XYZ file of C-alpha atoms in Angstrom:
392
model
C 0.031 0.003 0.086
C 1.333 3.458 -0.708
C 0.181 7.021 -0.846
C -0.192 8.709 -4.240
C 0.653 12.452 -4.668
C -0.724 15.224 -2.461
C -3.574 15.213 -0.074
C -6.741 17.453 -0.423
C -9.090 18.995 2.272
C -12.468 17.789 2.356
C -14.804 20.868 1.998
C -17.779 19.175 3.531
C -16.127 19.180 7.016
C -17.225 22.153 8.985
C -15.668 21.123 12.315
C -12.458 22.303 13.847
C -10.955 19.129 12.924
C -10.581 19.209 9.266
C -10.516 16.236 6.989
C -7.850 15.633 4.271
C -8.430 13.098 1.640
C -5.569 11.085 0.343
C -5.717 8.666 -2.717
C -4.162 5.243 -1.609
C -2.726 2.799 -4.035
C -3.446 -0.873 -2.512
C -3.991 -4.292 -3.768
C -7.052 -5.365 -5.601
C -10.123 -6.168 -3.480
C -9.461 -9.803 -2.118
C -12.998 -10.228 -1.041
C -14.344 -9.595 -4.558
C -11.613 -11.863 -6.055
C -12.796 -14.527 -3.492
C -16.517 -14.214 -4.263
C -15.699 -14.566 -8.034
C -13.459 -17.520 -7.471
C -16.300 -19.296 -5.497
C -18.836 -18.468 -8.267
C -16.673 -19.768 -11.074
C -15.868 -23.030 -9.159
C -19.665 -23.380 -8.395
C -20.266 -22.987 -12.187
C -17.683 -25.674 -13.066
C -19.410 -28.133 -10.704
C -22.787 -27.465 -11.827
C -21.923 -27.631 -15.544
C -20.257 -31.049 -15.114
C -23.138 -32.263 -13.112
C -25.797 -30.902 -15.540
C -24.075 -32.150 -18.683
C -22.151 -35.458 -18.003
C -25.316 -37.676 -18.220
C -26.270 -36.181 -21.784
C -22.662 -36.624 -22.914
C -22.420 -40.113 -21.716
C -25.744 -41.116 -23.248
C -24.398 -39.937 -26.637
C -21.254 -41.714 -26.021
C -18.996 -38.768 -25.665
C -16.512 -37.480 -22.917
C -18.543 -36.684 -19.807
C -16.464 -33.604 -19.118
C -16.653 -32.100 -22.841
C -18.744 -29.099 -21.793
C -16.492 -28.524 -18.712
C -13.347 -28.702 -20.743
C -14.813 -25.995 -23.199
C -15.719 -23.823 -20.210
C -12.307 -24.235 -18.825
C -10.561 -22.940 -21.946
C -12.926 -19.955 -21.922
C -11.930 -19.563 -18.159
C -8.313 -19.413 -19.127
C -8.964 -16.845 -21.790
C -11.124 -14.753 -19.466
C -8.531 -15.162 -16.707
C -6.014 -13.694 -18.952
C -8.475 -10.850 -19.799
C -8.933 -10.279 -16.142
C -5.063 -10.130 -15.395
C -4.596 -7.669 -18.221
C -7.387 -5.195 -17.358
C -6.662 -5.406 -13.473
C -3.224 -4.044 -14.385
C -4.187 -1.610 -17.372
C -5.056 1.910 -16.182
C -8.668 2.168 -16.443
C -8.536 5.881 -17.131
C -7.106 4.786 -20.542
C -10.126 2.808 -21.538
C -11.941 5.735 -22.801
C -9.426 5.921 -25.658
C -10.815 2.599 -26.884
C -14.368 3.597 -27.199
C -14.444 4.079 -30.878
C -12.726 0.915 -31.709
C -14.721 -1.208 -29.354
C -18.140 0.331 -30.624
C -17.084 -0.315 -34.141
C -16.151 -3.785 -33.815
C -19.287 -4.704 -31.701
C -21.672 -3.000 -34.227
C -19.881 -4.788 -37.125
C -20.168 -8.085 -35.291
C -23.808 -7.581 -34.412
C -24.565 -6.579 -38.244
C -22.773 -9.798 -39.209
C -25.025 -11.823 -36.888
C -28.099 -10.275 -37.938
C -27.682 -9.811 -41.678
C -25.217 -12.421 -42.842
C -24.804 -16.219 -43.098
C -22.369 -16.119 -40.318
C -25.168 -15.675 -37.853
C -26.044 -18.911 -35.987
C -29.626 -19.738 -35.116
C -30.172 -21.596 -31.646
C -33.510 -22.229 -30.342
C -35.235 -19.837 -32.647
C -32.696 -16.911 -31.680
C -29.930 -15.547 -34.105
C -27.355 -14.298 -31.473
C -24.192 -16.078 -32.149
C -21.529 -16.000 -34.710
C -19.378 -18.889 -35.694
C -15.662 -18.071 -35.776
C -13.180 -21.121 -36.313
C -15.422 -23.491 -34.807
C -16.240 -21.247 -31.642
C -19.488 -19.614 -31.265
C -19.390 -15.998 -29.881
C -22.348 -13.897 -28.690
C -21.453 -10.304 -29.680
C -24.418 -8.941 -27.545
C -22.483 -10.167 -24.402
C -19.621 -7.776 -25.349
C -22.125 -4.968 -25.523
C -22.531 -4.987 -21.816
C -18.865 -3.524 -20.913
C -19.048 -1.547 -24.070
C -22.015 0.399 -22.866
C -20.705 0.856 -19.377
C -17.475 2.302 -21.008
C -19.244 4.814 -23.219
C -21.659 5.891 -20.637
C -19.040 6.411 -17.972
C -17.104 8.610 -20.415
C -20.166 10.564 -21.317
C -21.607 11.097 -17.929
C -18.376 12.061 -16.135
C -18.308 15.040 -18.578
C -21.803 15.967 -18.259
C -24.380 14.168 -15.933
C -27.399 16.050 -17.627
C -26.252 15.144 -20.983
C -29.901 14.329 -21.625
C -30.939 17.969 -21.270
C -28.901 18.938 -24.487
C -29.293 18.314 -28.020
C -25.896 16.664 -28.151
C -27.137 13.583 -26.419
C -28.404 12.076 -29.647
C -24.821 11.679 -30.995
C -23.413 10.669 -27.604
C -26.055 7.859 -27.407
C -26.367 6.858 -30.968
C -23.881 3.795 -30.576
C -26.009 2.596 -27.782
C -29.172 3.109 -29.708
C -27.782 1.150 -32.664
C -26.630 -1.681 -30.593
C -29.831 -2.130 -28.785
C -31.523 -2.001 -32.091
C -29.480 -4.639 -33.627
C -29.693 -6.841 -30.376
C -33.612 -6.253 -30.395
C -34.080 -7.789 -33.676
C -32.071 -11.122 -33.022
C -34.407 -11.170 -31.046
C -32.898 -10.668 -27.560
C -35.339 -8.392 -25.435
C -33.735 -9.421 -22.194
C -30.397 -7.904 -23.186
C -31.953 -4.732 -24.347
C -33.652 -4.460 -20.925
C -30.503 -5.086 -19.199
C -28.683 -2.259 -21.256
C -31.529 0.103 -20.663
C -31.579 -0.382 -16.992
C -27.769 -0.068 -16.729
C -28.122 3.270 -18.573
C -30.678 4.539 -16.074
C -28.686 3.469 -13.068
C -25.550 5.060 -14.344
C -27.295 8.242 -15.099
C -28.669 8.393 -11.650
C -25.189 7.498 -10.131
C -23.692 10.465 -12.100
C -26.177 12.901 -10.545
C -28.808 13.199 -13.166
C -32.193 14.750 -12.521
C -34.928 12.852 -11.059
C -37.471 14.468 -13.428
C -35.616 13.229 -16.493
C -35.148 9.826 -14.974
C -38.795 9.288 -14.309
C -39.304 10.366 -18.012
C -36.817 7.803 -19.287
C -38.328 5.025 -17.268
C -41.682 5.919 -18.627
C -40.258 6.090 -22.261
C -38.695 2.598 -21.692
C -41.932 1.212 -20.378
C -43.885 2.340 -23.578
C -41.284 1.118 -25.776
C -41.372 -2.205 -24.015
C -45.073 -2.305 -24.240
C -45.069 -1.467 -27.898
C -42.299 -4.008 -28.749
C -44.273 -6.564 -26.958
C -47.661 -5.870 -28.846
C -46.194 -5.188 -32.282
C -42.627 -6.595 -32.807
C -42.372 -9.550 -30.299
C -42.084 -12.994 -31.790
C -44.793 -15.459 -31.423
C -42.857 -17.736 -29.194
C -42.006 -14.710 -26.870
C -45.590 -13.774 -26.815
C -46.568 -17.339 -25.668
C -43.965 -17.346 -23.028
C -45.610 -14.197 -21.434
C -49.097 -15.936 -21.749
C -47.996 -18.916 -19.944
C -45.660 -17.236 -17.453
C -47.902 -17.017 -14.330
C -50.018 -20.124 -15.310
C -47.504 -22.419 -17.022
C -50.068 -25.367 -16.437
C -52.083 -23.906 -19.088
C -49.552 -25.183 -21.586
C -47.607 -27.774 -19.875
C -46.087 -29.624 -22.802
C -45.419 -26.249 -24.825
C -44.473 -22.736 -23.618
C -45.033 -23.643 -19.793
C -42.703 -26.911 -20.008
C -39.441 -25.289 -18.858
C -40.996 -23.378 -16.121
C -42.829 -26.442 -14.667
C -39.746 -28.585 -14.990
C -37.610 -25.808 -13.112
C -40.140 -25.690 -10.394
C -40.129 -29.217 -9.860
C -36.342 -29.065 -9.517
C -36.669 -26.549 -6.815
C -39.356 -28.393 -5.012
C -37.261 -31.860 -5.217
C -34.166 -30.094 -3.810
C -36.003 -28.991 -0.619
C -33.885 -27.579 2.078
C -30.409 -29.362 1.617
C -30.774 -30.912 -1.727
C -30.588 -34.300 -3.332
C -26.990 -34.272 -3.299
C -24.361 -33.368 -5.962
C -25.029 -35.185 -9.062
C -28.276 -36.508 -7.975
C -30.619 -34.318 -9.969
C -33.332 -36.039 -11.824
C -34.432 -33.010 -13.907
C -31.149 -32.821 -15.764
C -31.975 -36.178 -17.301
C -33.632 -34.714 -20.436
C -36.459 -33.302 -18.525
C -35.211 -29.763 -18.154
C -33.904 -28.343 -21.346
C -31.126 -25.741 -21.324
C -30.220 -27.101 -17.709
C -26.645 -26.105 -18.198
C -27.353 -22.484 -19.309
C -30.583 -20.658 -18.602
C -31.785 -22.977 -15.901
C -28.709 -24.034 -14.161
C -29.983 -22.336 -11.074
C -32.726 -24.756 -10.970
C -30.241 -27.759 -11.006
C -28.283 -26.097 -8.231
C -31.372 -25.733 -6.172
C -32.289 -29.449 -6.800
C -28.989 -30.782 -5.801
C -27.878 -28.391 -3.088
C -31.307 -27.166 -2.047
C -32.242 -24.007 -0.330
C -28.763 -23.946 1.273
C -27.160 -23.888 -2.184
C -29.525 -21.187 -3.408
C -28.810 -19.167 -0.539
C -25.062 -19.602 -0.986
C -25.311 -18.429 -4.647
C -27.603 -15.461 -3.802
C -25.163 -14.378 -0.900
C -22.181 -14.554 -3.177
C -23.903 -12.240 -5.609
C -25.128 -9.973 -2.828
C -21.684 -9.881 -1.514
C -20.364 -8.990 -5.211
C -22.679 -6.099 -5.279
C -21.728 -4.872 -1.830
C -17.963 -4.873 -2.718
C -18.753 -3.340 -6.076
C -20.467 -0.326 -4.814
C -18.052 -0.025 -1.985
C -15.156 0.344 -4.604
C -17.380 2.806 -6.575
C -17.778 4.932 -3.267
C -14.176 4.850 -2.696
C -12.806 5.690 -6.123
C -11.302 8.950 -6.226
C -12.672 9.933 -9.756
C -16.149 10.088 -11.300
C -15.052 8.012 -14.372
C -14.004 5.131 -12.173
C -17.004 5.503 -9.980
C -19.254 5.256 -12.895
C -17.416 2.208 -14.303
C -17.771 0.497 -10.852
C -21.405 1.332 -10.635
C -22.234 0.160 -14.209
C -20.190 -3.103 -14.100
C -21.498 -4.119 -10.620
C -25.118 -3.426 -11.557
C -24.988 -5.080 -15.178
C -23.557 -8.407 -13.512
C -25.723 -8.439 -10.404
C -28.961 -7.278 -12.419
C -28.242 -10.137 -14.893
C -27.903 -12.688 -12.075
C -31.166 -11.372 -10.576
C -32.993 -12.028 -14.072
C -31.623 -15.472 -14.422
C -32.502 -16.495 -10.848
C -35.855 -15.036 -11.250
C -36.539 -16.659 -14.395
C -35.664 -20.119 -12.946
C -38.003 -19.558 -9.939
C -40.844 -18.178 -12.058
C -40.644 -14.742 -10.605
C -39.991 -13.399 -14.325
C -40.781 -14.687 -17.689
C -38.446 -16.789 -19.487
C -35.663 -14.416 -20.921
C -32.664 -16.523 -22.054
C -29.985 -14.917 -19.997
C -26.997 -16.860 -18.424
C -26.104 -16.759 -14.974
C -22.914 -14.852 -14.652
C -19.832 -16.913 -13.865
C -21.934 -20.101 -13.524
C -23.924 -21.111 -16.753
C -22.260 -22.630 -19.389
C -21.123 -20.091 -22.231
C -17.818 -18.931 -23.136
C -18.786 -15.378 -24.179
C -20.656 -14.747 -21.035
C -17.786 -16.035 -18.769
C -15.069 -14.182 -20.697
C -17.028 -10.949 -20.624
C -17.813 -11.246 -17.001
C -13.977 -12.021 -16.069
C -13.001 -8.935 -18.080
C -15.329 -6.797 -16.298
C -14.208 -8.064 -12.981
C -10.755 -7.252 -14.059
C -11.703 -3.458 -14.544
C -13.438 -3.489 -11.290
C -10.500 -5.015 -9.601
C -8.261 -2.353 -11.225
C -10.618 0.426 -9.926
C -10.397 -1.055 -6.318
C -6.693 -0.423 -6.318
C -7.226 3.274 -6.012
C -9.364 4.539 -3.104
C -9.858 7.688 -0.979
C -8.837 7.498 2.507
C -9.777 10.532 4.905
C -7.284 11.506 7.595
C -8.238 13.898 10.442
C -5.791 16.804 11.426
C -6.015 19.160 14.070
C -5.409 22.832 13.601
């Protein structure tokens, strides 16, 4: 740990004892690192348990999904290491390159044969035998762009120039929406709103934005939404109305929760993963955790994400500059809100959305992006404000 440059007096202190703020360079947040390590390990265990029976049934290697996830973890780990040591203030210089690359990749997914269709959604691009999901990379890109824009002017929406500042985000959201991937659009929209408020934006404009988002979602649900998405909404609260169709996944997921009880059926003992619950290693992996580890396992996972959120916001509060604060808030909210969406879908609290559980669900793009975002967050955690009281 070391002190950086000079100290400054805190103008909010009106006592005889004045406060002086000093920027301290320290090691990365160890608690956050431990939390992420536990989440990744839980993910490895859950993926192996959920996929091994299917692989064996098909005569393949029972660990083939785990091996692929491990390869992506290695890539993500190097990404974490790089961004943990790369000055986060220089990330703003990458905005144009990052946005251009993501917009191009989204265009290739939507309008060229390179796009891969899985379960009726065209969200992936095939590169050298590996499927990448460009919309996942839009999450850190939006956070970087918003942090750079809002640190200069929190009330950017009040001025005509906001259109140009947010055009890349609007373009990305549009390309993601037509894949279709409404859940990612909602995630990006909520991240925008939270970062705007964190930057000190006006409450009046905040409420206007929320209202506009609500109207947009309603219009999208009634005019642009795909038939299978509409059916998901219709059977969300009453899946028994279509038990073999749109309500099947939710029913099987709830059976997994009920089977798990308080302490679960034991690791590897899930019945629902035996071809009963589709996507049990991705969208519904939380249901498998609930079945095998029970209420205890669910509380553990939720507690880890809660701790992640707490550490992320503490890092934001301690950061000495607005850009770092906004990056920390955006990254923390994006990961935690996505986790909330996934777990809510598995427990039927929200309609089926198709978002993975960060660090845990099978999916290379999600894991790599999450690790990179954590690397940036750990980088920010190395700089924090310490207040020292002096008597005069």
